[in-house]
PDB file of C-alpha atoms in Angstrom:
ATOM      1  CA  MET A1127      36.541 -21.996 -20.059  1.00  0.00           C
ATOM      2  CA  ASN A1128      36.211 -25.593 -18.938  1.00  0.00           C
ATOM      3  CA  VAL A1129      33.334 -27.891 -19.948  1.00  0.00           C
ATOM      4  CA  LYS A1130      31.167 -26.936 -16.958  1.00  0.00           C
ATOM      5  CA  GLN A1131      31.638 -23.219 -17.586  1.00  0.00           C
ATOM      6  CA  VAL A1132      30.778 -23.620 -21.266  1.00  0.00           C
ATOM      7  CA  LYS A1133      27.615 -25.555 -20.404  1.00  0.00           C
ATOM      8  CA  ARG A1134      26.647 -22.972 -17.790  1.00  0.00           C
ATOM      9  CA  GLN A1135      27.151 -20.144 -20.284  1.00  0.00           C
ATOM     10  CA  LYS A1136      24.957 -21.930 -22.851  1.00  0.00           C
ATOM     11  CA  MET A1137      22.163 -22.097 -20.287  1.00  0.00           C
ATOM     12  CA  LEU A1138      22.517 -18.411 -19.456  1.00  0.00           C
ATOM     13  CA  VAL A1139      22.442 -17.437 -23.143  1.00  0.00           C
ATOM     14  CA  ALA A1140      19.356 -19.590 -23.708  1.00  0.00           C
ATOM     15  CA  ALA A1141      17.608 -18.136 -20.666  1.00  0.00           C
ATOM     16  CA  LYS A1142      18.427 -14.569 -21.704  1.00  0.00           C
ATOM     17  CA  HIS A1143      16.930 -15.161 -25.152  1.00  0.00           C
ATOM     18  CA  LEU A1144      13.746 -16.790 -23.856  1.00  0.00           C
ATOM     19  CA  PHE A1145      13.236 -14.343 -20.985  1.00  0.00           C
ATOM     20  CA  THR A1146      13.616 -11.445 -23.415  1.00  0.00           C
ATOM     21  CA  GLU A1147      11.193 -12.854 -25.962  1.00  0.00           C
ATOM     22  CA  ASN A1148       8.573 -14.360 -23.626  1.00  0.00           C
ATOM     23  CA  GLY A1149       9.058 -12.819 -20.184  1.00  0.00           C
ATOM     24  CA  PHE A1150       9.945 -14.637 -16.986  1.00  0.00           C
ATOM     25  CA  GLU A1151       6.525 -16.029 -16.128  1.00  0.00           C
ATOM     26  CA  ARG A1152       5.911 -17.603 -19.542  1.00  0.00           C
ATOM     27  CA  THR A1153       9.354 -19.199 -19.696  1.00  0.00           C
ATOM     28  CA  SER A1154       9.641 -22.521 -17.873  1.00  0.00           C
ATOM     29  CA  MET A1155      12.878 -24.150 -16.808  1.00  0.00           C
ATOM     30  CA  GLN A1156      12.048 -26.960 -19.229  1.00  0.00           C
ATOM     31  CA  LYS A1157      11.994 -24.480 -22.106  1.00  0.00           C
ATOM     32  CA  VAL A1158      15.350 -23.057 -21.037  1.00  0.00           C
ATOM     33  CA  ALA A1159      16.825 -26.551 -20.859  1.00  0.00           C
ATOM     34  CA  ASP A1160      15.480 -27.418 -24.322  1.00  0.00           C
ATOM     35  CA  GLU A1161      16.861 -24.183 -25.784  1.00  0.00           C
ATOM     36  CA  ALA A1162      20.275 -24.858 -24.228  1.00  0.00           C
ATOM     37  CA  GLY A1163      20.282 -28.481 -25.363  1.00  0.00           C
ATOM     38  CA  VAL A1164      20.578 -29.928 -21.865  1.00  0.00           C
ATOM     39  CA  GLY A1165      18.338 -31.972 -19.613  1.00  0.00           C
ATOM     40  CA  VAL A1166      16.145 -30.052 -17.182  1.00  0.00           C
ATOM     41  CA  ALA A1167      17.798 -31.953 -14.302  1.00  0.00           C
ATOM     42  CA  THR A1168      21.156 -30.579 -15.449  1.00  0.00           C
ATOM     43  CA  LEU A1169      19.744 -27.051 -15.508  1.00  0.00           C
ATOM     44  CA  PHE A1170      18.470 -27.422 -11.957  1.00  0.00           C
ATOM     45  CA  ARG A1171      21.882 -28.650 -10.810  1.00  0.00           C
ATOM     46  CA  TYR A1172      23.390 -25.354 -11.944  1.00  0.00           C
ATOM     47  CA  PHE A1173      20.407 -23.197 -10.998  1.00  0.00           C
ATOM     48  CA  PRO A1174      18.278 -24.893  -8.292  1.00  0.00           C
ATOM     49  CA  LYS A1175      15.639 -22.153  -8.596  1.00  0.00           C
ATOM     50  CA  LYS A1176      14.357 -20.189 -11.558  1.00  0.00           C
ATOM     51  CA  GLU A1177      14.829 -16.985  -9.541  1.00  0.00           C
ATOM     52  CA  GLN A1178      18.566 -17.668  -9.241  1.00  0.00           C
ATOM     53  CA  LEU A1179      18.814 -17.770 -13.014  1.00  0.00           C
ATOM     54  CA  ILE A1180      16.818 -14.545 -13.310  1.00  0.00           C
ATOM     55  CA  ILE A1181      18.885 -12.717 -10.702  1.00  0.00           C
ATOM     56  CA  GLU A1182      22.193 -13.729 -12.281  1.00  0.00           C
ATOM     57  CA  LEU A1183      21.133 -12.407 -15.675  1.00  0.00           C
ATOM     58  CA  VAL A1184      19.835  -9.119 -14.254  1.00  0.00           C
ATOM     59  CA  ILE A1185      23.042  -8.579 -12.264  1.00  0.00           C
ATOM     60  CA  GLU A1186      25.027  -9.243 -15.428  1.00  0.00           C
ATOM     61  CA  VAL A1187      23.102  -6.464 -17.200  1.00  0.00           C
ATOM     62  CA  ILE A1188      23.511  -3.951 -14.378  1.00  0.00           C
ATOM     63  CA  GLU A1189      27.200  -4.703 -13.915  1.00  0.00           C
ATOM     64  CA  GLY A1190      27.652  -4.091 -17.623  1.00  0.00           C
ATOM     65  CA  MET A1191      26.594  -0.477 -16.979  1.00  0.00           C
ATOM     66  CA  LEU A1192      28.700   0.044 -13.844  1.00  0.00           C
ATOM     67  CA  PRO A1193      32.149   0.581 -15.436  1.00  0.00           C
ATOM     68  CA  HIS A1194      30.899   3.724 -17.220  1.00  0.00           C
ATOM     69  CA  PHE A1195      29.877   5.347 -13.932  1.00  0.00           C
ATOM     70  CA  GLU A1196      32.900   4.136 -11.990  1.00  0.00           C
ATOM     71  CA  ASP A1197      35.297   5.424 -14.658  1.00  0.00           C
ATOM     72  CA  ILE A1198      33.660   8.836 -14.405  1.00  0.00           C
ATOM     73  CA  ASN A1199      33.957   8.870 -10.614  1.00  0.00           C
ATOM     74  CA  GLU A1200      37.620   7.902 -10.758  1.00  0.00           C
ATOM     75  CA  SER A1201      38.464  10.667 -13.235  1.00  0.00           C
ATOM     76  CA  ASN A1202      40.032  13.993 -12.220  1.00  0.00           C
ATOM     77  CA  ARG A1203      36.933  16.037 -13.121  1.00  0.00           C
ATOM     78  CA  ASN A1204      35.230  18.229 -10.539  1.00  0.00           C
ATOM     79  CA  GLY A1205      31.859  17.154  -9.115  1.00  0.00           C
ATOM     80  CA  TYR A1206      29.749  19.171 -11.559  1.00  0.00           C
ATOM     81  CA  GLU A1207      31.660  17.790 -14.546  1.00  0.00           C
ATOM     82  CA  LYS A1208      31.191  14.265 -13.235  1.00  0.00           C
ATOM     83  CA  MET A1209      27.444  14.805 -12.913  1.00  0.00           C
ATOM     84  CA  GLU A1210      27.327  16.125 -16.463  1.00  0.00           C
ATOM     85  CA  ALA A1211      29.202  13.037 -17.679  1.00  0.00           C
ATOM     86  CA  ILE A1212      26.877  10.729 -15.710  1.00  0.00           C
ATOM     87  CA  LEU A1213      23.821  12.360 -17.274  1.00  0.00           C
ATOM     88  CA  ASP A1214      25.424  12.023 -20.717  1.00  0.00           C
ATOM     89  CA  SER A1215      26.030   8.321 -20.005  1.00  0.00           C
ATOM     90  CA  TYR A1216      22.356   7.865 -19.133  1.00  0.00           C
ATOM     91  CA  ILE A1217      21.304   9.477 -22.401  1.00  0.00           C
ATOM     92  CA  ASP A1218      23.891   7.678 -24.533  1.00  0.00           C
ATOM     93  CA  TYR A1219      22.732   4.370 -23.046  1.00  0.00           C
ATOM     94  CA  ILE A1220      19.353   4.798 -24.737  1.00  0.00           C
ATOM     95  CA  PHE A1221      20.797   5.066 -28.205  1.00  0.00           C
ATOM     96  CA  THR A1222      23.313   2.255 -27.788  1.00  0.00           C
ATOM     97  CA  ALA A1223      21.198   0.037 -25.509  1.00  0.00           C
ATOM     98  CA  ASN A1224      21.129  -3.681 -26.103  1.00  0.00           C
ATOM     99  CA  ARG A1225      17.509  -4.742 -26.569  1.00  0.00           C
ATOM    100  CA  GLN A1226      17.947  -7.834 -24.420  1.00  0.00           C
ATOM    101  CA  ALA A1227      19.473  -5.828 -21.562  1.00  0.00           C
ATOM    102  CA  VAL A1228      16.700  -3.248 -21.469  1.00  0.00           C
ATOM    103  CA  THR A1229      13.914  -5.804 -21.830  1.00  0.00           C
ATOM    104  CA  LEU A1230      15.363  -7.996 -19.083  1.00  0.00           C
ATOM    105  CA  LEU A1231      15.433  -5.088 -16.634  1.00  0.00           C
ATOM    106  CA  GLU A1232      11.851  -4.146 -17.461  1.00  0.00           C
ATOM    107  CA  ASN A1233      10.642  -7.738 -17.234  1.00  0.00           C
ATOM    108  CA  PHE A1234      12.410  -8.139 -13.904  1.00  0.00           C
ATOM    109  CA  GLU A1235      10.652  -5.132 -12.389  1.00  0.00           C
ATOM    110  CA  TYR A1236       7.254  -6.457 -13.417  1.00  0.00           C
ATOM    111  CA  TYR A1237       8.130  -9.968 -12.253  1.00  0.00           C
ATOM    112  CA  VAL A1238       9.185  -8.999  -8.728  1.00  0.00           C
ATOM    113  CA  THR A1239       6.058  -6.851  -8.381  1.00  0.00           C
ATOM    114  CA  TYR A1240       3.816  -9.922  -8.561  1.00  0.00           C
ATOM    115  CA  ASN A1241       6.152 -12.752  -7.570  1.00  0.00           C
ATOM    116  CA  PRO A1242       7.799 -12.879  -4.140  1.00  0.00           C
ATOM    117  CA  ILE A1243      11.547 -13.520  -4.280  1.00  0.00           C
ATOM    118  CA  GLU A1244      13.672 -14.596  -1.338  1.00  0.00           C
ATOM    119  CA  GLU A1245      15.222 -11.682   0.516  1.00  0.00           C
ATOM    120  CA  GLU A1246      18.689 -13.181   0.127  1.00  0.00           C
ATOM    121  CA  LEU A1247      18.383 -13.092  -3.662  1.00  0.00           C
ATOM    122  CA  ILE A1248      16.916  -9.574  -3.642  1.00  0.00           C
ATOM    123  CA  ASN A1249      19.827  -8.395  -1.478  1.00  0.00           C
ATOM    124  CA  THR A1250      22.246  -9.703  -4.098  1.00  0.00           C
ATOM    125  CA  ILE A1251      20.799  -7.486  -6.793  1.00  0.00           C
ATOM    126  CA  ARG A1252      20.139  -4.595  -4.407  1.00  0.00           C
ATOM    127  CA  SER A1253      23.856  -4.306  -3.653  1.00  0.00           C
ATOM    128  CA  THR A1254      24.570  -3.964  -7.380  1.00  0.00           C
ATOM    129  CA  TYR A1255      22.005  -1.174  -7.802  1.00  0.00           C
ATOM    130  CA  ILE A1256      23.460   0.574  -4.738  1.00  0.00           C
ATOM    131  CA  ARG A1257      26.847   0.790  -6.437  1.00  0.00           C
ATOM    132  CA  ILE A1258      25.351   2.908  -9.230  1.00  0.00           C
ATOM    133  CA  GLY A1259      23.566   5.160  -6.736  1.00  0.00           C
ATOM    134  CA  ARG A1260      26.812   5.554  -4.813  1.00  0.00           C
ATOM    135  CA  CYS A1261      28.563   6.911  -7.928  1.00  0.00           C
ATOM    136  CA  VAL A1262      25.917   9.633  -8.255  1.00  0.00           C
ATOM    137  CA  ASN A1263      25.979  10.460  -4.554  1.00  0.00           C
ATOM    138  CA  GLU A1264      29.779  10.697  -4.444  1.00  0.00           C
ATOM    139  CA  ALA A1265      29.866  12.998  -7.477  1.00  0.00           C
ATOM    140  CA  ILE A1266      27.323  15.352  -5.871  1.00  0.00           C
ATOM    141  CA  ASN A1267      29.204  15.307  -2.559  1.00  0.00           C
ATOM    142  CA  GLN A1268      32.439  16.121  -4.332  1.00  0.00           C
ATOM    143  CA  GLY A1269      30.768  18.965  -6.207  1.00  0.00           C
ATOM    144  CA  ILE A1270      29.472  20.465  -2.960  1.00  0.00           C
ATOM    145  CA  GLU A1271      32.941  20.194  -1.421  1.00  0.00           C
ATOM    146  CA  ASP A1272      34.847  21.643  -4.384  1.00  0.00           C
ATOM    147  CA  GLY A1273      32.252  24.386  -4.927  1.00  0.00           C
ATOM    148  CA  SER A1274      31.236  23.329  -8.431  1.00  0.00           C
ATOM    149  CA  ILE A1275      27.758  22.317  -7.171  1.00  0.00           C
ATOM    150  CA  SER A1276      25.684  24.618  -4.998  1.00  0.00           C
ATOM    151  CA  LEU A1277      23.185  22.650  -2.908  1.00  0.00           C
ATOM    152  CA  SER A1278      22.062  22.755   0.707  1.00  0.00           C
ATOM    153  CA  GLY A1279      21.378  19.525   2.610  1.00  0.00           C
ATOM    154  CA  GLU A1280      17.674  19.548   1.736  1.00  0.00           C
ATOM    155  CA  GLU A1281      18.391  20.476  -1.869  1.00  0.00           C
ATOM    156  CA  LYS A1282      20.793  17.550  -2.144  1.00  0.00           C
ATOM    157  CA  ILE A1283      17.943  15.179  -1.302  1.00  0.00           C
ATOM    158  CA  THR A1284      15.892  16.810  -4.062  1.00  0.00           C
ATOM    159  CA  ALA A1285      18.817  16.447  -6.472  1.00  0.00           C
ATOM    160  CA  LEU A1286      19.182  12.744  -5.695  1.00  0.00           C
ATOM    161  CA  THR A1287      15.428  12.288  -6.207  1.00  0.00           C
ATOM    162  CA  ILE A1288      15.638  14.041  -9.573  1.00  0.00           C
ATOM    163  CA  MET A1289      18.540  11.822 -10.612  1.00  0.00           C
ATOM    164  CA  ASN A1290      16.657   8.707  -9.566  1.00  0.00           C
ATOM    165  CA  LEU A1291      13.602   9.748 -11.553  1.00  0.00           C
ATOM    166  CA  PHE A1292      15.776  10.624 -14.543  1.00  0.00           C
ATOM    167  CA  GLY A1293      17.377   7.164 -14.417  1.00  0.00           C
ATOM    168  CA  ILE A1294      13.967   5.467 -14.283  1.00  0.00           C
ATOM    169  CA  ALA A1295      12.687   7.609 -17.155  1.00  0.00           C
ATOM    170  CA  ILE A1296      15.752   6.798 -19.247  1.00  0.00           C
ATOM    171  CA  LYS A1297      15.227   3.071 -18.729  1.00  0.00           C
ATOM    172  CA  LYS A1298      11.543   3.342 -19.620  1.00  0.00           C
ATOM    173  CA  HIS A1299      12.497   5.389 -22.660  1.00  0.00           C
ATOM    174  CA  ALA A1300      14.972   2.733 -23.783  1.00  0.00           C
ATOM    175  CA  PHE A1301      12.309   0.043 -23.412  1.00  0.00           C
ATOM    176  CA  THR A1302       9.537   1.888 -25.256  1.00  0.00           C
ATOM    177  CA  SER A1303      11.918   2.953 -28.032  1.00  0.00           C
ATOM    178  CA  PHE A1304      11.509  -0.572 -29.425  1.00  0.00           C
ATOM    179  CA  LEU A1305       7.779   0.051 -29.900  1.00  0.00           C
ATOM    180  CA  PRO A1306       6.287   1.845 -32.936  1.00  0.00           C
ATOM    181  CA  VAL A1307       6.338   5.621 -32.465  1.00  0.00           C
ATOM    182  CA  GLU A1308       2.598   5.689 -33.242  1.00  0.00           C
ATOM    183  CA  ILE A1309       1.967   3.697 -30.053  1.00  0.00           C
ATOM    184  CA  VAL A1310       4.473   5.352 -27.716  1.00  0.00           C
ATOM    185  CA  PRO A1311       5.896   8.740 -28.773  1.00  0.00           C
ATOM    186  CA  VAL A1312       9.595   8.725 -27.888  1.00  0.00           C
ATOM    187  CA  PRO A1313      11.394  12.004 -27.101  1.00  0.00           C
ATOM    188  CA  LYS A1314      14.252  12.905 -29.386  1.00  0.00           C
ATOM    189  CA  LYS A1315      17.822  12.958 -28.126  1.00  0.00           C
ATOM    190  CA  GLN A1316      17.916  16.760 -28.176  1.00  0.00           C
ATOM    191  CA  GLU A1317      14.860  16.885 -25.915  1.00  0.00           C
ATOM    192  CA  LEU A1318      16.630  14.666 -23.398  1.00  0.00           C
ATOM    193  CA  VAL A1319      19.679  16.914 -23.612  1.00  0.00           C
ATOM    194  CA  GLU A1320      17.424  19.849 -22.692  1.00  0.00           C
ATOM    195  CA  VAL A1321      16.225  17.934 -19.608  1.00  0.00           C
ATOM    196  CA  LYS A1322      19.874  17.330 -18.728  1.00  0.00           C
ATOM    197  CA  LYS A1323      20.537  21.080 -18.920  1.00  0.00           C
ATOM    198  CA  ILE A1324      17.640  21.781 -16.553  1.00  0.00           C
ATOM    199  CA  ILE A1325      19.057  19.324 -14.016  1.00  0.00           C
ATOM    200  CA  LEU A1326      22.546  20.789 -14.301  1.00  0.00           C
ATOM    201  CA  ASN A1327      21.151  24.298 -13.853  1.00  0.00           C
ATOM    202  CA  TYR A1328      19.589  23.134 -10.583  1.00  0.00           C
ATOM    203  CA  PHE A1329      23.015  22.025  -9.401  1.00  0.00           C
ATOM    204  CA  LYS A1330      24.384  25.523 -10.054  1.00  0.00           C
ATOM    205  CA  LYS A1331      21.325  27.629  -9.375  1.00  0.00           C
ATOM    206  CA  ASN A1332      23.059  30.017  -6.944  1.00  0.00           C
TER     207      ASN A1332
END
């Protein structure tokens, strides 16, 4: 990396640390600049808006998850086997999750709820989320075509809804797993595996 890339990376690392520890709202650009050892004017030259810095970090986290799903979709498994592997990836993510990654995603969801972000920036991150959803959708479609998944058109919508809810629950689980179990009881891995079995049974209910 050249000097500019190194400096940019230092700012991203500093922002990731501060956003994880303090949240987006309580972290000023001045604090990020101080943590990175650069002037705040320099930080603004690289990231003219705080939201641009936030979005880049969140996209980095999501894109770190994408290869797992894309590798599954590109494998020679049938649709049902791909869905099983995708569900396993969701579960495994909890027990190998990077604390910063999970916390950043949670903080981002709360931040955008109360702070308007330009549509152009939201579209940037939306396209990344869509790529994950597309992997799930393509696996289900393949399963219906190859006969390994038995769902009607209406049932497919239900299946996609279930998968979406499962993904949200997994992310929430990963976040709360950092809290004391006395405050937030966290399901054991085997319990999540049982939920996975219920979902897979729905795919092959007929």
